[in-house]
XYZ file of C-alpha atoms in Angstrom:
549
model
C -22.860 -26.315 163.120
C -25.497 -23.729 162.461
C -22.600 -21.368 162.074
C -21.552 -22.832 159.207
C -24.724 -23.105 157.678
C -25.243 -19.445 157.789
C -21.750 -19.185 156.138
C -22.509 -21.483 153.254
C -26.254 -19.587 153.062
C -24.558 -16.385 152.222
C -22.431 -17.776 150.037
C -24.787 -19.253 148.047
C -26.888 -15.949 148.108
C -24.579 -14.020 147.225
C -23.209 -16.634 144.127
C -27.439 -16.638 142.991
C -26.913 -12.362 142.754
C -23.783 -12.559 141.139
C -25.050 -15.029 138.700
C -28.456 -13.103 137.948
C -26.380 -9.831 137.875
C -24.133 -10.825 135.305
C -26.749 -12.616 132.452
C -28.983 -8.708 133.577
C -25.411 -6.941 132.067
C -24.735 -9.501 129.054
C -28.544 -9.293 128.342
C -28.626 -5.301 128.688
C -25.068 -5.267 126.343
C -26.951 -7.348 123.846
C -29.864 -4.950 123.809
C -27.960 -2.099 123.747
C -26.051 -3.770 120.492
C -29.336 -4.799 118.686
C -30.535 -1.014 119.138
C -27.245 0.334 117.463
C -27.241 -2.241 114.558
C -31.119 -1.107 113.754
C -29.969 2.491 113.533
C -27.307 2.078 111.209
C -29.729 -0.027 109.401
C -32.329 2.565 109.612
C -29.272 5.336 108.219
C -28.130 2.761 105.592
C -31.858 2.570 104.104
C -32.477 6.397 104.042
C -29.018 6.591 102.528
C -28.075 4.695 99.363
C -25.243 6.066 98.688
C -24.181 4.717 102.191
C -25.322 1.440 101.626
C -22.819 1.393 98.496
C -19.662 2.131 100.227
C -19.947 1.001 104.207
C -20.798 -2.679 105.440
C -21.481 -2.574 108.480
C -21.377 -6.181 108.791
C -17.761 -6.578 107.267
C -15.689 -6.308 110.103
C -13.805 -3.460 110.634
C -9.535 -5.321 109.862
C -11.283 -5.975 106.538
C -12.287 -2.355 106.086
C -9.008 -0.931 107.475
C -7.190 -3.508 104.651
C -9.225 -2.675 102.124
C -8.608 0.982 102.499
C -4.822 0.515 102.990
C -4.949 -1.163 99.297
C -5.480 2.264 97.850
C -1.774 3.103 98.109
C -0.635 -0.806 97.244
C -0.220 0.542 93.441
C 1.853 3.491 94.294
C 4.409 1.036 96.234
C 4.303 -0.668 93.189
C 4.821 2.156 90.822
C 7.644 3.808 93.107
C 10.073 0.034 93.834
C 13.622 1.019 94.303
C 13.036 4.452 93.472
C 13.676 5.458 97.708
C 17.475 4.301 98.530
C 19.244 4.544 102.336
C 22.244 6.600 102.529
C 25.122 6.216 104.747
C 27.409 9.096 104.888
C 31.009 8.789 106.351
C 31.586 12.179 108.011
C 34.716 13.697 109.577
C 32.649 16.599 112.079
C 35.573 19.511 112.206
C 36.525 20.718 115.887
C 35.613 24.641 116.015
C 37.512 25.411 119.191
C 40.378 23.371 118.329
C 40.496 23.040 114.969
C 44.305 21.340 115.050
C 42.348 18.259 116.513
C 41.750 15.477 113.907
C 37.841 15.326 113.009
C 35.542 13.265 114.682
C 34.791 10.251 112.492
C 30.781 9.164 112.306
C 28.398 7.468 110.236
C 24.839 9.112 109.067
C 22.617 7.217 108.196
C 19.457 8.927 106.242
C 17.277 8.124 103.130
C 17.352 9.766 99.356
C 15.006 9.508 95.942
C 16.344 9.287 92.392
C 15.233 11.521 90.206
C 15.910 12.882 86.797
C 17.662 16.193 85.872
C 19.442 17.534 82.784
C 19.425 13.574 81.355
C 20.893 12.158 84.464
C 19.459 10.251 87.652
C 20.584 12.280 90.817
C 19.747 11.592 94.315
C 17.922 14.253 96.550
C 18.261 13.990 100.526
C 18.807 16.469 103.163
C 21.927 18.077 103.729
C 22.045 17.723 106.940
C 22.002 14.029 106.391
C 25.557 14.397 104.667
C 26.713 17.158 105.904
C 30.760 17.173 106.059
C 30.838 14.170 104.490
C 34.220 12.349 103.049
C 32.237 9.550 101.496
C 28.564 8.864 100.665
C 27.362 5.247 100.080
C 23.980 3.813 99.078
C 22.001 0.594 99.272
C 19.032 -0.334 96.937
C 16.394 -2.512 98.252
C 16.080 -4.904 95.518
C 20.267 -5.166 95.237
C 20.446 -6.218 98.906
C 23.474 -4.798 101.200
C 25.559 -4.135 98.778
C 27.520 -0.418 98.897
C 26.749 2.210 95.923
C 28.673 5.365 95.820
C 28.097 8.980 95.647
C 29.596 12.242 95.304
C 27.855 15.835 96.805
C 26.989 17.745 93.556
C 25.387 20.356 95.512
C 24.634 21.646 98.556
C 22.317 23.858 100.354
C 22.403 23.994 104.219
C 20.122 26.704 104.187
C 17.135 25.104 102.674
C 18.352 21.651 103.966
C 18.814 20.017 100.730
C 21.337 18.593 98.715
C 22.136 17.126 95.657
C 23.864 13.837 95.144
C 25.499 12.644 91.946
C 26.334 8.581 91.286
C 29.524 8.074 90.271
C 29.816 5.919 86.739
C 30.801 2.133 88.694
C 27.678 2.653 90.772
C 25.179 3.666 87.717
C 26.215 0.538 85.443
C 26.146 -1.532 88.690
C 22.270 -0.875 89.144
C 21.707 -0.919 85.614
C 22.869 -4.228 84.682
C 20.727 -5.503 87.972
C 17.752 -3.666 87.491
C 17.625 -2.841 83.871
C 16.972 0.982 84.582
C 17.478 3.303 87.248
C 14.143 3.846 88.419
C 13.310 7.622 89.672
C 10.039 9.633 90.741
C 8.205 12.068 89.350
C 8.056 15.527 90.882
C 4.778 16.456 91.730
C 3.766 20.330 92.456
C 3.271 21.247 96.297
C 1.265 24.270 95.733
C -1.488 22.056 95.179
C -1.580 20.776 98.731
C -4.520 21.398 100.584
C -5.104 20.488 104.151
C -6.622 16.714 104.692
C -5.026 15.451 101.890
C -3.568 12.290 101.893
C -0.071 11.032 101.730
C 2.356 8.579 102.100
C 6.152 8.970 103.500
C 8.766 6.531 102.382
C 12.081 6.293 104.261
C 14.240 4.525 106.556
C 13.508 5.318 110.564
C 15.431 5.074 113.302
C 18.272 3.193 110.657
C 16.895 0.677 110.098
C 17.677 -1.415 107.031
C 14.670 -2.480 105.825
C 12.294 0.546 103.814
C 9.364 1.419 105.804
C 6.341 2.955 104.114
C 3.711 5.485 106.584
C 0.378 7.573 105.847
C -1.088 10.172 106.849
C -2.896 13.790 106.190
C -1.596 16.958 105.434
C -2.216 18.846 108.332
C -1.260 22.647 107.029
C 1.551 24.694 106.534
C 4.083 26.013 109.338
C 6.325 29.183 108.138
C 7.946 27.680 104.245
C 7.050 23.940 105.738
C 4.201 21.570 104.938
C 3.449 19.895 108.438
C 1.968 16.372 107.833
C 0.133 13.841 110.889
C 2.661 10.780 109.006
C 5.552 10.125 111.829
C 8.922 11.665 110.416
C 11.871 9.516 112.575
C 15.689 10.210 112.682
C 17.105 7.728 109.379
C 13.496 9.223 107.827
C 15.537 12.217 106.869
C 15.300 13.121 102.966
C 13.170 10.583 102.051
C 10.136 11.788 99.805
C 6.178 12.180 100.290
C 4.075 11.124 98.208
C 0.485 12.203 96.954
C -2.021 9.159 95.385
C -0.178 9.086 92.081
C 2.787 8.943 93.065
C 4.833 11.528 92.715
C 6.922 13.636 94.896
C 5.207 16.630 96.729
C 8.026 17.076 99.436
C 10.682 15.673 100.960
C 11.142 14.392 104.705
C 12.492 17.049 106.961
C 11.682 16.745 110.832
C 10.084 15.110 113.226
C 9.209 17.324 116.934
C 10.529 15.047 119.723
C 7.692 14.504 122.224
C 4.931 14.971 119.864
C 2.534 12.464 118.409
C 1.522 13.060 114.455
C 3.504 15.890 113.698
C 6.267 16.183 110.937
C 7.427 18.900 108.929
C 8.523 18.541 104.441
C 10.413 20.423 102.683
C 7.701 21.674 99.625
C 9.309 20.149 96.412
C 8.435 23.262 94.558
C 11.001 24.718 96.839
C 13.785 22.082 95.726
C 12.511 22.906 92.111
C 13.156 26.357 92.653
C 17.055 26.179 93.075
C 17.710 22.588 91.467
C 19.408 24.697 88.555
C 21.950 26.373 91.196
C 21.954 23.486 93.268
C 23.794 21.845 89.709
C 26.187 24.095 89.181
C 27.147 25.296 93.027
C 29.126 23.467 95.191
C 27.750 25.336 98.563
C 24.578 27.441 97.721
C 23.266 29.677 100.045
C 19.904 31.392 100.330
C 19.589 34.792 99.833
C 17.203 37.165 101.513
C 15.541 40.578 101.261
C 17.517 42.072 103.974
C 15.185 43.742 106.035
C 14.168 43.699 109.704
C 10.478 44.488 110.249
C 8.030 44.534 113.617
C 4.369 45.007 113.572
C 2.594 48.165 112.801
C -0.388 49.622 113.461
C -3.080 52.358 112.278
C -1.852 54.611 114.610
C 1.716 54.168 113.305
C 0.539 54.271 109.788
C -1.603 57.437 110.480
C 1.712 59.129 112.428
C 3.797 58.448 109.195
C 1.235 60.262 106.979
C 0.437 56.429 105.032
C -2.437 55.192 103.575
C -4.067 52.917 106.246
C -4.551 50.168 107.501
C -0.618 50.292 106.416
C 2.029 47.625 105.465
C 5.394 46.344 107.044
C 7.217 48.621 108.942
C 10.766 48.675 107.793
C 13.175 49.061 111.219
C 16.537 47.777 109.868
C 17.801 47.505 106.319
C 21.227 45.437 105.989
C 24.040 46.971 103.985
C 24.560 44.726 100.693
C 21.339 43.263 100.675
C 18.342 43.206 97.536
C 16.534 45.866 99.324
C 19.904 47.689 100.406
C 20.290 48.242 96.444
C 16.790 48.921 96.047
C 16.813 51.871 98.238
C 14.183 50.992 100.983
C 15.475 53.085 103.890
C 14.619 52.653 107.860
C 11.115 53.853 108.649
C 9.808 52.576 105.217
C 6.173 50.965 105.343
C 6.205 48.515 102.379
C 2.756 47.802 100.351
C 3.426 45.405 98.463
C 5.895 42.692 96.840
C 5.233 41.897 93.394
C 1.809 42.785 93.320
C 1.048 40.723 96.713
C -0.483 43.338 99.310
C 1.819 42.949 102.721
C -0.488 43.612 105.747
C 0.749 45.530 108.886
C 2.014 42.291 110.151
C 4.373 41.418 106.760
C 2.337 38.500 105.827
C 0.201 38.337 102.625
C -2.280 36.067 100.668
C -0.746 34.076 97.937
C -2.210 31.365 95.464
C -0.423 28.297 96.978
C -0.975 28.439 100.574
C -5.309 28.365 101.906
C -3.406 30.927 105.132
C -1.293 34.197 105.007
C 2.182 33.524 104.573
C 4.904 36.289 106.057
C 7.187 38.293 103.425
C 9.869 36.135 104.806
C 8.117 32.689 103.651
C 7.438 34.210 100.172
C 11.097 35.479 99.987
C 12.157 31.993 100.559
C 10.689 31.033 96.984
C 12.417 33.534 95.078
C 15.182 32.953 92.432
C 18.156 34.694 92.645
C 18.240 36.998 89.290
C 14.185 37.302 89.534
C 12.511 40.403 89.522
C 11.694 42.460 92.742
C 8.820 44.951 92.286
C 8.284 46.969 95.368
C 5.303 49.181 96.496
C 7.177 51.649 98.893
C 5.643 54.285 101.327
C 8.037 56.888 103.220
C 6.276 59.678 105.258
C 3.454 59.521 103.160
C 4.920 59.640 99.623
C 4.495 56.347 97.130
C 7.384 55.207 95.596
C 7.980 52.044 93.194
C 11.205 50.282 93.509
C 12.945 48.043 90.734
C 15.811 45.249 91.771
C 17.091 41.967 90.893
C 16.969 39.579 93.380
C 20.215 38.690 94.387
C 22.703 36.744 96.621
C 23.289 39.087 98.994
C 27.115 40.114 100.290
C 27.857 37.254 103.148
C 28.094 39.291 106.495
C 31.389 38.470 108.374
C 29.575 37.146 111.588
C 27.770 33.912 110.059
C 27.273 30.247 110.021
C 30.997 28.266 108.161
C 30.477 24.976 106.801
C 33.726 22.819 107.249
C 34.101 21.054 103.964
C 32.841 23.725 101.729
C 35.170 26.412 102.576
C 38.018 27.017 104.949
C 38.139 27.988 108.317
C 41.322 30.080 109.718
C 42.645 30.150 113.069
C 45.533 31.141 114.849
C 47.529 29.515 118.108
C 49.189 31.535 119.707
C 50.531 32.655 123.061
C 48.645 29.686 124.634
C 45.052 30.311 123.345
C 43.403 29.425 119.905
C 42.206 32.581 117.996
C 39.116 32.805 115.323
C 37.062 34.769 113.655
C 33.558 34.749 115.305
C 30.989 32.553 113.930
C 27.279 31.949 113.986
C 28.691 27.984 114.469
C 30.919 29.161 117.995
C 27.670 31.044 119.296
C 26.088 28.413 119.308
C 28.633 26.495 121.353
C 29.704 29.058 123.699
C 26.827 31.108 123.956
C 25.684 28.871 127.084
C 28.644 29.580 128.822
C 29.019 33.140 127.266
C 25.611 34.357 127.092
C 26.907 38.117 125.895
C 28.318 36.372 122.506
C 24.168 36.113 122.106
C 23.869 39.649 120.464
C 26.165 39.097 117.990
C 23.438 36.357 116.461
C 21.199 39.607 115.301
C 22.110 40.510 112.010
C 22.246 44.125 112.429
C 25.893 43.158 114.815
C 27.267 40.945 112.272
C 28.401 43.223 109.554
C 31.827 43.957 111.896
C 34.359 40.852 112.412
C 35.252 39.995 115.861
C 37.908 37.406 117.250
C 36.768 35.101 119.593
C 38.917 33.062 122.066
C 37.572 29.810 121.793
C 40.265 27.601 123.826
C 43.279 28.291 126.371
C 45.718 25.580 127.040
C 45.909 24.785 130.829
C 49.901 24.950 131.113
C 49.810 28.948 129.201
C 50.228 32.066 130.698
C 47.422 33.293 129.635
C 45.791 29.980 131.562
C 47.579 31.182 134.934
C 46.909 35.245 134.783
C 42.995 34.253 135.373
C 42.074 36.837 132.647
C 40.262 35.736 129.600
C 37.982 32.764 129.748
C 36.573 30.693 126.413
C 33.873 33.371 124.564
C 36.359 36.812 125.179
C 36.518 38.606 122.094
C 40.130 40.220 121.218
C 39.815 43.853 120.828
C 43.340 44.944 121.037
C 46.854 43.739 120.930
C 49.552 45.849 121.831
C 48.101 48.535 121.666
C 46.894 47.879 117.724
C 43.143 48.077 117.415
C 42.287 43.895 115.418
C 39.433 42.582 113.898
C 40.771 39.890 111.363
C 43.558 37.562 112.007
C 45.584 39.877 109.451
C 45.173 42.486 111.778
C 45.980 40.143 115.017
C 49.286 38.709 113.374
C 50.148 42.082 112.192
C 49.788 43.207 115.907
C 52.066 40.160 117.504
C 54.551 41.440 115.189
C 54.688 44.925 116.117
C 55.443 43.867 119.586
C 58.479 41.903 118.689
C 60.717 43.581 121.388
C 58.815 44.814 123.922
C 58.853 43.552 127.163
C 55.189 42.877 127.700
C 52.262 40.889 125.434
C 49.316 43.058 126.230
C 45.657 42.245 125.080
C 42.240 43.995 125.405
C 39.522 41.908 125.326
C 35.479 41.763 125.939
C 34.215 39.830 128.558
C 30.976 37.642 127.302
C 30.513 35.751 130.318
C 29.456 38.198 133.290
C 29.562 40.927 130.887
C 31.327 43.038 133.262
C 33.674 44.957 130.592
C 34.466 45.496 127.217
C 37.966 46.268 128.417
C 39.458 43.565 129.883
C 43.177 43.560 129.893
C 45.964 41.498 129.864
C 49.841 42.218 130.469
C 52.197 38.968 130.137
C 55.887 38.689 129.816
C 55.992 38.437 126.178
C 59.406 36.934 126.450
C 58.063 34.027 129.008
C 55.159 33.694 126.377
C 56.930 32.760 122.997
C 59.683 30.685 125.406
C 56.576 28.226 125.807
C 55.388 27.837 122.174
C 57.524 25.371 121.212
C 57.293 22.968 124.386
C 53.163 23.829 123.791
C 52.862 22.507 120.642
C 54.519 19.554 120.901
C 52.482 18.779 124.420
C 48.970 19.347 122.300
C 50.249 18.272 119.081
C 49.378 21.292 117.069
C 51.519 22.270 114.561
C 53.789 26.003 115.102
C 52.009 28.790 112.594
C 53.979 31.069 110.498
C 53.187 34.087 112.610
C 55.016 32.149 115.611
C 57.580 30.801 113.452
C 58.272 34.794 112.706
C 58.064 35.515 116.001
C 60.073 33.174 117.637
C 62.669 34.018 114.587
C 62.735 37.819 115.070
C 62.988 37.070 118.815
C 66.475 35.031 118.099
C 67.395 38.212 116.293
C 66.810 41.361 118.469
């Protein structure tokens, strides 16, 4: 018995502390409050001007609603001006290009706007890229489909132009009245902390989605924002507080919180005149290679110092090709902007120093080039339009907008080498990697980009996906005119032989190859009926000649 009343002592002990313990915290919480609201009194009543704008006594969802209001008037002003856009796209196979194209459905956002005396829709190309059909929806004309044709595009700068056909126009005319658009605004007025709004439609979804935030700086040609940029964001535009367009939605960074990238509208302004009138418009650039300098560098060439960008390659064709700026140059300047040792510059639009390349990126093609030049210590001035420059043969295709060749033959598929198969093979064939410097792309190569399994080729354990072809028969072969040209010259002999680079272990630039040739072309026919590709001419010829000799 007195055991338990020791129990029930302590308990009742220890309930009295727990009790006086917890009105000692409330109490000290409440104290600790009442000192916090007389110091923001005390700052309100030095401060007028504080007093005017901050209540400290409104509570803080009314303040956050109040301040979301401010951009209430530009949702207003900008109603069915931001559209989705769901593009139908047929993705072409570039290491078997016989295969029928994938079929998929992108879904993205796009703006009206006005141009020439028409409403046009801007996204990014990406969002339609190798589309067969583009379709739109309008918020305030529900679900229903609107169609679109590609007026132009630009895969470089990631835009594109869209163009409504005459149903959909009337359609949204007799519903809405008009066909509202936006304004274009002019980017190089952005300034860090201002703030903006993004309009698009993330992640797919159907329904428009509105999101704020500040401009955070600028990132190479990009604006980066802290507004969250999702996939089905893609092309839609950013506002500033009146309204109007300063950019449009590019990327989001996958892992990151409050970081997206825009495209600068003044950029879009810059080749909405090409983008008009050309189907597939490419950027064009300086065509230089640079790498730092330094005073010692500049002092060894006999420059001025501190110095200026240290010219190491120059590509053949390009603006600065025809210009005359050799290897070795140290350029000064660009159009009256002073280039520092590390090619970047201070311009009017950007509050940091933007590279050469960044500044290039705004030029027009047919704009004048004005170049400050040093070479071993003697000035020169250099004169040239800025132009498209001559497309090297190693570069990125785009299925769609212009063709891409190939050739099947003696169980393997054959193509010239592009940026687009580097990109796919490299991984396995990590030596295809140099040829994505542009001072190896002005020379075609043909790359093997599949074997068929029953070839061969498949069973002589030779050449493997990534090989480029270097010789056939003996004929040296760059294009596809050269290889057909070289399958035909063996048209008797006894044996196929081909030279080829291996890109996978890099162990030889002259790997070769000696099959029956006979054996070969006695499997093309039984081939392309097994992988349903159709026979090419050169075969055809070959298997005809073969019938002959």
């Amino acid at each position: 018995m007195e055991q338990v009343k020791s129990i029930l002592c302590a308990a009742l002990g220890f309930l009295c502390l727990t009790v006086v313990g917890g009105i000692g915290f409330i109490w000290k919480m409440y104290h600790n409050q009442q000192e916090l609201y007389s110091m923001m009194n005390g700052l309100v009543g030095e401060r007028g001007q504080v007093a005017s704008s901050i209540d400290v006594n409104q509570p803080i969802i009314q303040r956050v609603v109040s301040q979301s209001q401010v951009w209430r008037p530009v949702q207003k002003k900008v109603k069915d001006t931001v559209v989705q856009i769901f593009a139908q796209t047929a993705e072409f196979n570039m290491l078997e290009p016989y295969k029928a194209p994938t079929q998929k459905t992108s879904r993205g956002s796009g703006f009206f706007i006005r141009y020439e005396g028409n409403v046009c829709l801007i996204t990014n190309a990406h969002v339609i890229n190798q589309a067969k059909a583009i379709w739109f929806q309008v918020p305030s004309m529900g679900k229903q489909f609107l169609d679109a044709e590609i007026k132009g595009i630009s895969p470089d700068h990631d835009l594109a132009l869209l163009q409504l056909t005459n149903e959909s126009s009337s359609r949204i005319e007799k519903e809405l009245g008009k066909i509202p658009a936006l304004e274009l605004g002019d980017s190089d007025l952005v300034r860090r902390s201002d703030e903006v709004m993004a309009l698009g439609y993330p992640l797919g979804q159907q329904s428009l989605k509105s999101t704020t935030g500040v401009i955070s700086g600028r990132e190479q040609h990009m604006i980066q924002m802290s507004a969250a940029i999702n996939p089905g964001s893609s092309g839609g535009p950013l506002l500033n507080s009146n309204g109007d367009v300063i950019g449009v939605n590019f990327a989001g960074v996958v892992g990151a919180q409050n970081v997206g990238y825009i495209i600068p509208i003044n950029d879009l302004k810059i080749i909405l005149p090409d983008l008009y009138e050309i189907p597939l418009l490419r950027k064009p650039f300086l065509g230089v290679l640079y790498n730092n300098a330094t005073e010692s560098l500049t002092e060894f060439l006999g420059n001025p110092k501190p110095g200026g960008c240290y010219v190491i390659e120059v590509v053949k064709g390009s603006t600065l090709y025809k210009a005359g700026v050799q290897r070795g140059d140290m350029i000064y300047a660009i159009n009256g902007h002073k280039l520092d040792m590390y090619g970047e510059m201070n311009v009017p639009w950007s509050e940091d120093k933007v590279s050469i390349v960044d500044y290039v990126s705004r030029l027009s093609v047919g704009q004048d080039v004005h170049l400050v030049v040093y070479r071993n210590g003697h000035r020169k001035t250099m004169n040239v339009k800025f132009s498209q420059t001559e497309l090297p043969p190693i570069r990125t295709v785009y299925p769609g907008f212009e063709d891409i060749d190939y050739e099947v033959v003696a169980g393997m598929v054959i193509m010239p080498l592009t940026i687009n198969h580097i990109q796919i093979l490299a991984q396995g064939a990590s030596g295809l990697a140099k040829y994505a410097e542009i001072k190896n792309q002005t020379e075609p190569q043909l790359v093997v980009t599949h074997i068929f399994s029953t070839s061969e080729l498949y069973k002589s354990r030779t050449l493997s996906l990534g090989a480029t072809i270097n010789e056939v028969n003996g004929v040296k072969v760059r294009t596809l005119e050269d290889l057909r040209g070289a399958f035909k010259s063996g048209v008797g002999n006894k044996f196929l032989t081909i030279k080829a680079s291996d890109h996978i272990m890099r162990s030889s630039e002259n790997v070769f190859v000696a099959l029956p040739f006979e054996k070969v072309l006695a499997q093309e026919e039984q081939m392309a009926k097994d992988y349903h590709y159709p026979l090419s001419d050169t075969v055809k010829q070959l298997l005809k000649s073969t019938k002959t000799v």
